[in-house]
Amino acid sequence: MDLQSLAYALTQVVHNFGAVAVVGGAVLGRWPRPASSERQRRLAWLVLLGWFFQGLSGAGFGTISYLYYGQFPDIHGIALFALYLKMTCAAGGFLLAAAFLRSQGEWSDPQKQWAWSGLVVLGSTALVAAAFLRWFS
């Protein structure tokens, strides 16, 4: 068995489920109608954990490459921009979900909807960037 391929595949599984949590959780928090406060809180935790595992698994890809090749992947141009964009989305999404959990009770309904919309945009942007990172690296 090729342990490197197994490590990449398992990391990809975590990354994929993180993407589902990030985008799906944000969409369910926003549409079709605003969710109850308790449901929003549970969804915000799902999104927060999704971003955490996105970051962890993303770092895992680089770590696996470093362990097997002694260097990080050689990416440049569009792929490097996509990687930085994904990292920015992950940091922003994590911080926005954490702020939502911390301050949800103090925010008005329009502020909560803005936060969910922001989380949808950050998650969707990260997904698009992932495609460019994959195919331009």
Tab-separated table of C-alpha atoms in Angstrom, residues 20-128:
chain	number	residue	atom	x	y	z
A	20	VAL	CA	-19.434	20.724	3.256
A	21	ALA	CA	-19.691	22.039	6.833
A	22	VAL	CA	-18.444	25.502	5.885
A	23	VAL	CA	-20.723	26.073	2.911
A	24	GLY	CA	-23.687	23.909	3.879
A	25	GLY	CA	-23.809	25.216	7.441
A	26	ALA	CA	-23.695	28.820	6.271
A	27	VAL	CA	-26.395	28.281	3.645
A	28	LEU	CA	-28.670	26.593	6.202
A	29	GLY	CA	-28.084	29.466	8.610
A	30	ARG	CA	-29.110	31.993	5.975
A	31	TRP	CA	-31.818	30.364	3.828
A	32	PRO	CA	-34.628	29.652	3.151
A	33	ARG	CA	-35.628	31.705	6.182
A	34	PRO	CA	-33.650	32.732	9.246
A	35	ALA	CA	-33.187	29.791	11.581
A	36	SER	CA	-34.043	29.906	15.282
A	37	SER	CA	-31.365	31.268	17.614
A	38	GLU	CA	-30.504	27.800	18.911
A	39	ARG	CA	-30.272	26.363	15.391
A	40	GLN	CA	-28.112	29.312	14.310
A	41	ARG	CA	-25.808	28.637	17.258
A	42	ARG	CA	-25.456	24.959	16.340
A	43	LEU	CA	-24.842	25.844	12.699
A	44	ALA	CA	-22.257	28.458	13.694
A	45	TRP	CA	-20.399	25.766	15.656
A	46	LEU	CA	-20.542	23.500	12.607
A	47	VAL	CA	-19.141	26.263	10.401
A	48	LEU	CA	-16.442	27.154	12.952
A	49	LEU	CA	-15.326	23.527	13.199
A	50	GLY	CA	-15.501	23.214	9.417
A	51	TRP	CA	-13.102	26.137	9.012
A	52	PHE	CA	-10.828	24.672	11.687
A	53	PHE	CA	-10.640	21.355	9.847
A	54	GLN	CA	-10.208	23.138	6.506
A	55	GLY	CA	-7.141	24.874	7.896
A	56	LEU	CA	-5.819	21.760	9.608
A	57	SER	CA	-6.229	19.549	6.554
A	58	GLY	CA	-4.852	22.245	4.249
A	59	ALA	CA	-1.729	22.386	6.389
A	60	GLY	CA	-1.756	18.593	6.316
A	61	PHE	CA	-1.337	18.571	2.536
A	62	GLY	CA	1.796	20.689	2.825
A	63	THR	CA	3.098	18.600	5.717
A	64	ILE	CA	2.673	15.349	3.805
A	65	SER	CA	4.575	16.808	0.837
A	66	TYR	CA	7.322	18.034	3.130
A	67	LEU	CA	7.645	14.659	4.867
A	68	TYR	CA	7.801	12.686	1.613
A	69	TYR	CA	9.778	15.097	-0.587
A	70	GLY	CA	11.671	17.271	1.888
A	71	GLN	CA	10.016	20.412	0.532
A	72	PHE	CA	6.631	22.033	0.203
A	73	PRO	CA	4.792	21.800	-3.129
A	74	ASP	CA	6.257	24.041	-5.793
A	75	ILE	CA	3.325	26.224	-6.759
A	76	HIS	CA	3.308	29.622	-8.389
A	77	GLY	CA	1.125	32.088	-10.254
A	78	ILE	CA	-2.590	31.396	-10.162
A	79	ALA	CA	-2.183	28.408	-7.819
A	80	LEU	CA	-0.293	30.477	-5.261
A	81	PHE	CA	-2.900	33.246	-5.439
A	82	ALA	CA	-5.649	30.626	-4.958
A	83	LEU	CA	-3.834	29.199	-1.928
A	84	TYR	CA	-3.533	32.639	-0.335
A	85	LEU	CA	-7.172	33.347	-1.113
A	86	LYS	CA	-8.238	30.061	0.521
A	87	MET	CA	-6.135	30.848	3.590
A	88	THR	CA	-7.668	34.321	3.827
A	89	CYS	CA	-11.182	32.876	3.527
A	90	ALA	CA	-10.415	30.286	6.212
A	91	ALA	CA	-9.107	32.891	8.638
A	92	GLY	CA	-11.994	35.259	7.906
A	93	GLY	CA	-14.605	32.512	8.121
A	94	PHE	CA	-13.217	31.196	11.388
A	95	LEU	CA	-13.146	34.680	12.918
A	96	LEU	CA	-16.640	35.570	11.673
A	97	ALA	CA	-18.136	32.316	12.987
A	98	ALA	CA	-16.378	32.832	16.324
A	99	ALA	CA	-17.646	36.426	16.521
A	100	PHE	CA	-21.144	35.192	15.747
A	101	LEU	CA	-20.967	32.645	18.569
A	102	ARG	CA	-19.614	35.240	20.972
A	103	SER	CA	-22.048	38.043	20.153
A	104	GLN	CA	-25.127	36.414	18.622
A	105	GLY	CA	-27.384	37.548	21.473
A	106	GLU	CA	-26.359	41.175	20.987
A	107	TRP	CA	-26.729	41.280	17.204
A	108	SER	CA	-29.890	42.384	15.423
A	109	ASP	CA	-31.506	40.091	12.865
A	110	PRO	CA	-30.043	42.093	9.934
A	111	GLN	CA	-26.563	41.804	11.486
A	112	LYS	CA	-27.003	38.051	11.865
A	113	GLN	CA	-28.139	37.764	8.245
A	114	TRP	CA	-25.124	39.809	7.147
A	115	ALA	CA	-22.857	37.412	9.060
A	116	TRP	CA	-24.450	34.346	7.451
A	117	SER	CA	-24.206	35.944	4.017
A	118	GLY	CA	-20.545	36.708	4.684
A	119	LEU	CA	-19.945	33.093	5.690
A	120	VAL	CA	-21.639	31.888	2.485
A	121	VAL	CA	-19.424	34.185	0.399
A	122	LEU	CA	-16.236	33.129	2.219
A	123	GLY	CA	-17.056	29.427	1.899
A	124	SER	CA	-18.042	29.697	-1.758
A	125	THR	CA	-14.946	31.723	-2.586
A	126	ALA	CA	-12.746	29.108	-0.906
A	127	LEU	CA	-14.406	26.368	-2.974
A	128	VAL	CA	-13.785	28.241	-6.212
